[in-house]
PDB file of C-alpha atoms in Angstrom:
ATOM      1  CA  MET S1151      82.171 -27.552-102.703  1.00  0.00           C
ATOM      2  CA  PRO S1152      79.425 -28.182-104.204  1.00  0.00           C
ATOM      3  CA  PHE S1153      76.138 -26.708-102.296  1.00  0.00           C
ATOM      4  CA  ASP S1154      73.037 -28.870-102.516  1.00  0.00           C
ATOM      5  CA  LEU S1155      69.787 -29.056-100.511  1.00  0.00           C
ATOM      6  CA  LYS S1156      70.652 -31.597 -98.281  1.00  0.00           C
ATOM      7  CA  THR S1157      74.037 -29.962 -97.048  1.00  0.00           C
ATOM      8  CA  ALA S1158      71.218 -27.073 -96.759  1.00  0.00           C
ATOM      9  CA  ILE S1159      69.019 -28.836 -94.383  1.00  0.00           C
ATOM     10  CA  THR S1160      71.612 -30.415 -92.318  1.00  0.00           C
ATOM     11  CA  LEU S1161      73.082 -26.883 -91.865  1.00  0.00           C
ATOM     12  CA  GLY S1162      70.304 -25.480 -91.259  1.00  0.00           C
ATOM     13  CA  THR S1163      69.243 -27.577 -88.687  1.00  0.00           C
ATOM     14  CA  ARG S1164      72.152 -27.091 -86.912  1.00  0.00           C
ATOM     15  CA  ARG S1165      72.424 -23.703 -86.895  1.00  0.00           C
ATOM     16  CA  TYR S1166      68.591 -22.658 -85.836  1.00  0.00           C
ATOM     17  CA  LEU S1167      67.443 -26.252 -84.383  1.00  0.00           C
ATOM     18  CA  ALA S1168      69.320 -25.539 -80.829  1.00  0.00           C
ATOM     19  CA  PRO S1169      68.704 -21.997 -80.321  1.00  0.00           C
ATOM     20  CA  THR S1170      64.840 -23.359 -80.998  1.00  0.00           C
ATOM     21  CA  VAL S1171      64.600 -25.548 -78.582  1.00  0.00           C
ATOM     22  CA  VAL S1172      66.295 -23.001 -76.082  1.00  0.00           C
ATOM     23  CA  VAL S1173      63.427 -20.830 -77.437  1.00  0.00           C
ATOM     24  CA  ILE S1174      60.623 -23.116 -76.624  1.00  0.00           C
ATOM     25  CA  LEU S1175      62.088 -24.320 -73.699  1.00  0.00           C
ATOM     26  CA  LEU S1176      62.797 -21.146 -72.435  1.00  0.00           C
ATOM     27  CA  LEU S1177      59.109 -19.839 -72.832  1.00  0.00           C
ATOM     28  CA  ALA S1178      58.281 -23.206 -72.029  1.00  0.00           C
ATOM     29  CA  GLY S1179      59.515 -22.899 -68.492  1.00  0.00           C
ATOM     30  CA  GLY S1180      58.072 -18.829 -68.766  1.00  0.00           C
ATOM     31  CA  MET S1181      54.598 -20.225 -68.996  1.00  0.00           C
ATOM     32  CA  ARG S1182      54.865 -22.486 -66.503  1.00  0.00           C
ATOM     33  CA  TYR S1183      56.512 -19.936 -63.927  1.00  0.00           C
ATOM     34  CA  VAL S1184      53.763 -17.538 -65.228  1.00  0.00           C
ATOM     35  CA  PHE S1185      50.577 -20.253 -64.612  1.00  0.00           C
ATOM     36  CA  THR S1186      52.245 -21.336 -61.306  1.00  0.00           C
ATOM     37  CA  GLU S1187      51.653 -17.210 -60.233  1.00  0.00           C
ATOM     38  CA  TYR S1188      48.477 -17.020 -61.817  1.00  0.00           C
ATOM     39  CA  LYS S1189      47.607 -19.963 -59.781  1.00  0.00           C
ATOM     40  CA  ILE S1190      49.156 -18.317 -56.214  1.00  0.00           C
ATOM     41  CA  LEU S1191      47.384 -15.267 -57.302  1.00  0.00           C
ATOM     42  CA  ALA S1192      43.945 -17.055 -58.034  1.00  0.00           C
ATOM     43  CA  ASN S1193      44.347 -18.706 -54.721  1.00  0.00           C
ATOM     44  CA  GLU S1194      45.210 -15.557 -53.235  1.00  0.00           C
ATOM     45  CA  LYS S1195      42.284 -13.432 -54.769  1.00  0.00           C
ATOM     46  CA  GLU S1196      39.972 -16.021 -54.048  1.00  0.00           C
ATOM     47  CA  GLN S1197      41.337 -16.471 -50.026  1.00  0.00           C
ATOM     48  CA  LEU S1198      40.394 -12.673 -49.960  1.00  0.00           C
ATOM     49  CA  ALA S1199      36.720 -12.825 -51.455  1.00  0.00           C
ATOM     50  CA  THR S1200      36.346 -15.844 -48.922  1.00  0.00           C
ATOM     51  CA  ASP S1201      37.793 -13.295 -45.947  1.00  0.00           C
ATOM     52  CA  ARG S1202      35.906 -10.616 -47.471  1.00  0.00           C
ATOM     53  CA  LYS S1203      32.809 -12.216 -47.496  1.00  0.00           C
ATOM     54  CA  ALA S1204      33.170 -13.099 -43.616  1.00  0.00           C
ATOM     55  CA  LEU S1205      33.950  -9.693 -42.681  1.00  0.00           C
ATOM     56  CA  TYR S1206      31.150  -8.427 -44.246  1.00  0.00           C
ATOM     57  CA  ASP S1207      29.511 -11.422 -42.914  1.00  0.00           C
ATOM     58  CA  GLU S1208      30.443 -10.239 -39.678  1.00  0.00           C
ATOM     59  CA  ARG S1209      29.798  -6.731 -40.167  1.00  0.00           C
ATOM     60  CA  VAL S1210      26.030  -7.324 -40.901  1.00  0.00           C
ATOM     61  CA  LEU S1211      26.113  -9.728 -37.530  1.00  0.00           C
ATOM     62  CA  SER S1212      27.376  -6.874 -36.082  1.00  0.00           C
ATOM     63  CA  GLU S1213      25.354  -4.388 -37.520  1.00  0.00           C
ATOM     64  CA  ARG S1214      22.032  -7.039 -36.733  1.00  0.00           C
ATOM     65  CA  THR S1215      22.562  -7.415 -33.305  1.00  0.00           C
ATOM     66  CA  ARG S1216      23.775  -3.818 -32.500  1.00  0.00           C
ATOM     67  CA  ALA S1217      19.805  -2.809 -34.069  1.00  0.00           C
ATOM     68  CA  ASP S1218      18.515  -5.784 -32.443  1.00  0.00           C
ATOM     69  CA  ALA S1219      20.205  -4.204 -28.705  1.00  0.00           C
ATOM     70  CA  SER S1220      18.426  -1.047 -29.440  1.00  0.00           C
ATOM     71  CA  VAL S1221      15.114  -2.822 -29.850  1.00  0.00           C
ATOM     72  CA  ALA S1222      15.276  -4.145 -27.046  1.00  0.00           C
ATOM     73  CA  LEU S1223      17.183  -1.353 -24.889  1.00  0.00           C
ATOM     74  CA  ILE S1224      14.329   1.255 -26.764  1.00  0.00           C
ATOM     75  CA  ALA S1225      11.473  -1.569 -25.985  1.00  0.00           C
ATOM     76  CA  GLN S1226      12.927  -1.870 -22.491  1.00  0.00           C
ATOM     77  CA  LYS S1227      13.165   1.501 -21.703  1.00  0.00           C
ATOM     78  CA  ILE S1228       9.257   2.328 -23.257  1.00  0.00           C
ATOM     79  CA  GLU S1229       8.357  -0.865 -20.760  1.00  0.00           C
ATOM     80  CA  ILE S1230       9.765   0.891 -17.889  1.00  0.00           C
ATOM     81  CA  GLU S1231       8.922   4.897 -18.434  1.00  0.00           C
ATOM     82  CA  LYS S1232       4.452   2.560 -18.917  1.00  0.00           C
ATOM     83  CA  ARG S1233       5.426   1.100 -15.631  1.00  0.00           C
ATOM     84  CA  GLU S1234       6.683   4.311 -13.447  1.00  0.00           C
ATOM     85  CA  PHE S1235       3.253   5.726 -15.584  1.00  0.00           C
ATOM     86  CA  ILE S1236       1.409   2.920 -13.937  1.00  0.00           C
ATOM     87  CA  LEU S1237       2.976   3.105 -10.631  1.00  0.00           C
ATOM     88  CA  LYS S1238       2.439   6.998 -10.620  1.00  0.00           C
ATOM     89  CA  GLN S1239      -0.793   6.493 -11.935  1.00  0.00           C
ATOM     90  CA  LEU S1240      -1.231   4.224  -8.550  1.00  0.00           C
ATOM     91  CA  GLU S1241       0.074   5.861  -6.482  1.00  0.00           C
ATOM     92  CA  GLY S1242      -1.952   9.165  -6.921  1.00  0.00           C
ATOM     93  CA  GLN S1243      -5.039   6.622  -6.522  1.00  0.00           C
ATOM     94  CA  ASN S1244      -3.311   5.439  -3.307  1.00  0.00           C
ATOM     95  CA  LYS S1245      -2.925   8.813  -2.232  1.00  0.00           C
ATOM     96  CA  GLU S1246      -6.569   9.847  -3.137  1.00  0.00           C
ATOM     97  CA  ARG S1247      -7.765   6.703  -1.430  1.00  0.00           C
ATOM     98  CA  LEU S1248      -5.316   7.106   1.464  1.00  0.00           C
ATOM     99  CA  VAL S1249      -7.332  10.867   1.946  1.00  0.00           C
ATOM    100  CA  VAL S1250     -10.891   9.533   1.761  1.00  0.00           C
ATOM    101  CA  LEU S1251      -9.864   6.638   4.032  1.00  0.00           C
ATOM    102  CA  GLN S1252      -8.812   8.837   6.648  1.00  0.00           C
ATOM    103  CA  GLN S1253     -11.783  10.966   6.091  1.00  0.00           C
ATOM    104  CA  ARG S1254     -13.732   8.258   6.494  1.00  0.00           C
ATOM    105  CA  THR S1255     -11.860   7.176   9.409  1.00  0.00           C
ATOM    106  CA  THR S1256     -12.543  10.628  10.913  1.00  0.00           C
ATOM    107  CA  GLU S1257     -16.261  10.064  10.176  1.00  0.00           C
ATOM    108  CA  TYR S1258     -16.740   7.552  12.088  1.00  0.00           C
ATOM    109  CA  GLU S1259     -14.252   8.117  14.869  1.00  0.00           C
ATOM    110  CA  THR S1260     -16.736  11.532  15.214  1.00  0.00           C
ATOM    111  CA  ALA S1261     -19.503   9.319  14.327  1.00  0.00           C
ATOM    112  CA  PHE S1262     -18.367   6.871  17.877  1.00  0.00           C
ATOM    113  CA  GLU S1263     -17.876   9.914  20.195  1.00  0.00           C
ATOM    114  CA  LYS S1264     -21.321  10.775  19.513  1.00  0.00           C
ATOM    115  CA  LEU S1265     -22.575   7.268  20.161  1.00  0.00           C
ATOM    116  CA  GLN S1266     -20.668   6.896  22.799  1.00  0.00           C
ATOM    117  CA  GLN S1267     -22.335  10.372  24.286  1.00  0.00           C
ATOM    118  CA  ALA S1268     -25.481   9.575  23.265  1.00  0.00           C
ATOM    119  CA  GLN S1269     -25.335   6.184  24.956  1.00  0.00           C
ATOM    120  CA  SER S1270     -24.184   8.089  28.165  1.00  0.00           C
ATOM    121  CA  THR S1271     -26.701  10.524  27.623  1.00  0.00           C
ATOM    122  CA  VAL S1272     -29.330   7.711  27.537  1.00  0.00           C
ATOM    123  CA  SER S1273     -27.931   6.004  30.450  1.00  0.00           C
ATOM    124  CA  GLN S1274     -27.887   8.752  32.976  1.00  0.00           C
ATOM    125  CA  SER S1275     -31.333   9.380  31.549  1.00  0.00           C
ATOM    126  CA  GLN S1276     -32.785   6.363  32.068  1.00  0.00           C
ATOM    127  CA  ARG S1277     -30.086   6.465  35.766  1.00  0.00           C
ATOM    128  CA  GLN S1278     -31.962   9.299  36.726  1.00  0.00           C
ATOM    129  CA  LYS S1279     -35.428   7.781  35.550  1.00  0.00           C
ATOM    130  CA  GLU S1280     -34.750   4.406  37.634  1.00  0.00           C
ATOM    131  CA  VAL S1281     -33.813   7.050  40.425  1.00  0.00           C
ATOM    132  CA  GLU S1282     -36.851   9.399  40.138  1.00  0.00           C
ATOM    133  CA  GLU S1283     -38.796   6.558  40.121  1.00  0.00           C
ATOM    134  CA  THR S1284     -37.020   4.879  43.687  1.00  0.00           C
ATOM    135  CA  LEU S1285     -37.289   8.184  45.132  1.00  0.00           C
ATOM    136  CA  GLN S1286     -41.096   8.488  44.116  1.00  0.00           C
ATOM    137  CA  LYS S1287     -41.826   4.451  45.195  1.00  0.00           C
ATOM    138  CA  LEU S1288     -39.690   5.806  48.923  1.00  0.00           C
ATOM    139  CA  MET S1289     -42.213   8.829  49.200  1.00  0.00           C
ATOM    140  CA  ALA S1290     -45.029   6.938  48.474  1.00  0.00           C
ATOM    141  CA  GLU S1291     -43.976   4.664  51.753  1.00  0.00           C
ATOM    142  CA  PHE S1292     -42.859   7.471  53.447  1.00  0.00           C
ATOM    143  CA  SER S1293     -46.254   8.748  52.862  1.00  0.00           C
ATOM    144  CA  ALA S1294     -47.953   5.722  53.721  1.00  0.00           C
ATOM    145  CA  MET S1295     -46.528   5.509  56.863  1.00  0.00           C
ATOM    146  CA  GLY S1296     -48.733   8.757  58.022  1.00  0.00           C
ATOM    147  CA  VAL S1297     -46.146   9.722  60.901  1.00  0.00           C
ATOM    148  CA  ASP S1298     -45.312  13.559  60.837  1.00  0.00           C
ATOM    149  CA  LEU S1299     -41.628  14.390  62.057  1.00  0.00           C
ATOM    150  CA  ASN S1300     -42.436  17.602  63.344  1.00  0.00           C
ATOM    151  CA  THR S1301     -45.152  16.101  66.163  1.00  0.00           C
ATOM    152  CA  GLN S1302     -44.090  15.795  69.395  1.00  0.00           C
ATOM    153  CA  LEU S1303     -44.184  11.953  70.880  1.00  0.00           C
ATOM    154  CA  ARG S1304     -46.513  10.542  73.909  1.00  0.00           C
ATOM    155  CA  CYS S1305     -44.248   9.166  76.219  1.00  0.00           C
ATOM    156  CA  GLY S1306     -44.548   5.324  76.095  1.00  0.00           C
ATOM    157  CA  ASP S1307     -45.987   5.002  73.007  1.00  0.00           C
ATOM    158  CA  SER S1308     -43.243   2.403  71.798  1.00  0.00           C
ATOM    159  CA  GLU S1309     -44.995   1.569  68.888  1.00  0.00           C
ATOM    160  CA  GLY S1310     -44.877   5.241  68.221  1.00  0.00           C
ATOM    161  CA  LEU S1311     -41.610   5.967  68.865  1.00  0.00           C
ATOM    162  CA  MET S1312     -40.951   2.724  66.272  1.00  0.00           C
ATOM    163  CA  ARG S1313     -42.506   3.954  63.096  1.00  0.00           C
ATOM    164  CA  PHE S1314     -41.279   7.519  63.949  1.00  0.00           C
ATOM    165  CA  ASN S1315     -37.592   6.093  63.904  1.00  0.00           C
ATOM    166  CA  SER S1316     -38.855   4.211  60.737  1.00  0.00           C
ATOM    167  CA  ALA S1317     -39.845   6.919  59.203  1.00  0.00           C
ATOM    168  CA  LYS S1318     -37.284   8.979  59.977  1.00  0.00           C
ATOM    169  CA  ALA S1319     -34.545   6.484  58.554  1.00  0.00           C
ATOM    170  CA  LYS S1320     -36.673   6.578  55.593  1.00  0.00           C
ATOM    171  CA  PHE S1321     -36.904  10.418  55.089  1.00  0.00           C
ATOM    172  CA  ALA S1322     -33.211   9.859  55.516  1.00  0.00           C
ATOM    173  CA  GLU S1323     -32.728   7.487  52.660  1.00  0.00           C
ATOM    174  CA  ILE S1324     -34.609   9.323  50.298  1.00  0.00           C
ATOM    175  CA  TYR S1325     -32.494  12.906  50.989  1.00  0.00           C
ATOM    176  CA  THR S1326     -29.694  10.786  50.495  1.00  0.00           C
ATOM    177  CA  LEU S1327     -30.241   8.950  47.451  1.00  0.00           C
ATOM    178  CA  ALA S1328     -31.667  12.403  46.235  1.00  0.00           C
ATOM    179  CA  GLU S1329     -28.397  14.411  47.122  1.00  0.00           C
ATOM    180  CA  ALA S1330     -26.418  11.791  45.644  1.00  0.00           C
ATOM    181  CA  ASN S1331     -27.827  12.313  42.107  1.00  0.00           C
ATOM    182  CA  GLY S1332     -28.597  15.622  42.595  1.00  0.00           C
ATOM    183  CA  LEU S1333     -32.526  15.772  42.803  1.00  0.00           C
ATOM    184  CA  VAL S1334     -32.851  17.598  46.129  1.00  0.00           C
ATOM    185  CA  LYS S1335     -34.226  20.675  44.554  1.00  0.00           C
ATOM    186  CA  ARG S1336     -36.122  18.501  42.259  1.00  0.00           C
ATOM    187  CA  PHE S1337     -38.527  17.110  45.114  1.00  0.00           C
ATOM    188  CA  ASN S1338     -37.251  20.245  47.533  1.00  0.00           C
ATOM    189  CA  HIS S1339     -41.144  20.387  48.373  1.00  0.00           C
ATOM    190  CA  PHE S1340     -40.973  17.053  49.700  1.00  0.00           C
ATOM    191  CA  PHE S1341     -38.554  17.235  51.790  1.00  0.00           C
ATOM    192  CA  PHE S1342     -39.558  21.105  52.899  1.00  0.00           C
ATOM    193  CA  LYS S1343     -42.875  19.776  53.556  1.00  0.00           C
ATOM    194  CA  ASN S1344     -41.305  16.359  55.791  1.00  0.00           C
ATOM    195  CA  GLY S1345     -38.454  17.445  56.372  1.00  0.00           C
ATOM    196  CA  GLN S1346     -37.836  17.508  60.788  1.00  0.00           C
ATOM    197  CA  HIS S1347     -37.701  20.991  62.165  1.00  0.00           C
ATOM    198  CA  LEU S1348     -38.481  20.918  65.414  1.00  0.00           C
ATOM    199  CA  ILE S1349     -36.517  18.438  68.201  1.00  0.00           C
ATOM    200  CA  PHE S1350     -38.639  17.907  71.325  1.00  0.00           C
ATOM    201  CA  VAL S1351     -35.990  17.416  74.065  1.00  0.00           C
ATOM    202  CA  GLU S1352     -38.511  15.508  76.441  1.00  0.00           C
ATOM    203  CA  CYS S1353     -41.708  13.322  75.525  1.00  0.00           C
ATOM    204  CA  GLU S1354     -45.557  14.796  75.744  1.00  0.00           C
ATOM    205  CA  LYS S1355     -47.334  13.399  78.715  1.00  0.00           C
TER     206      LYS S1355
END
């Protein structure tokens, strides 16, 4: 059987074409699978990168929030300590002011008591002076009567008896006022000189 070029091509085509096509088809299927898997892996990689970035951002935000909270807490603590320090200073100042106020109150009370005592003394002195002036006036009136309480009255001398009784009443008024104000010793000379030492049962005829 003769073997020519046409026959050879036909046989070669039949012998090698089918496996080549099969191989090409297998390679195409494999490439498609590989490409699909590559796309899946790429998507997963992209999703992983997105998740990683979100996690990083969340961590950064958390750290920033924590740092801000720490700064705010420290600032609040400093403010509280500052207020406590100011309150302690004010408390100390208030204690000092309270001590000063108490001292002034004591001083004012002492001064007021002294003033009251002085007023009382002045009032007593004024009262004493007024009583002494009244006694001086009454004693002058008694002396002006010209009556001696130790002289015996004449019988039938009604005018003399009236003057005697008036003088005796005046003397009693003077003595009572002096005794009420503790001035008997002060005017003891007047009382001794003008007091009634003799009592007459009968009048002088």
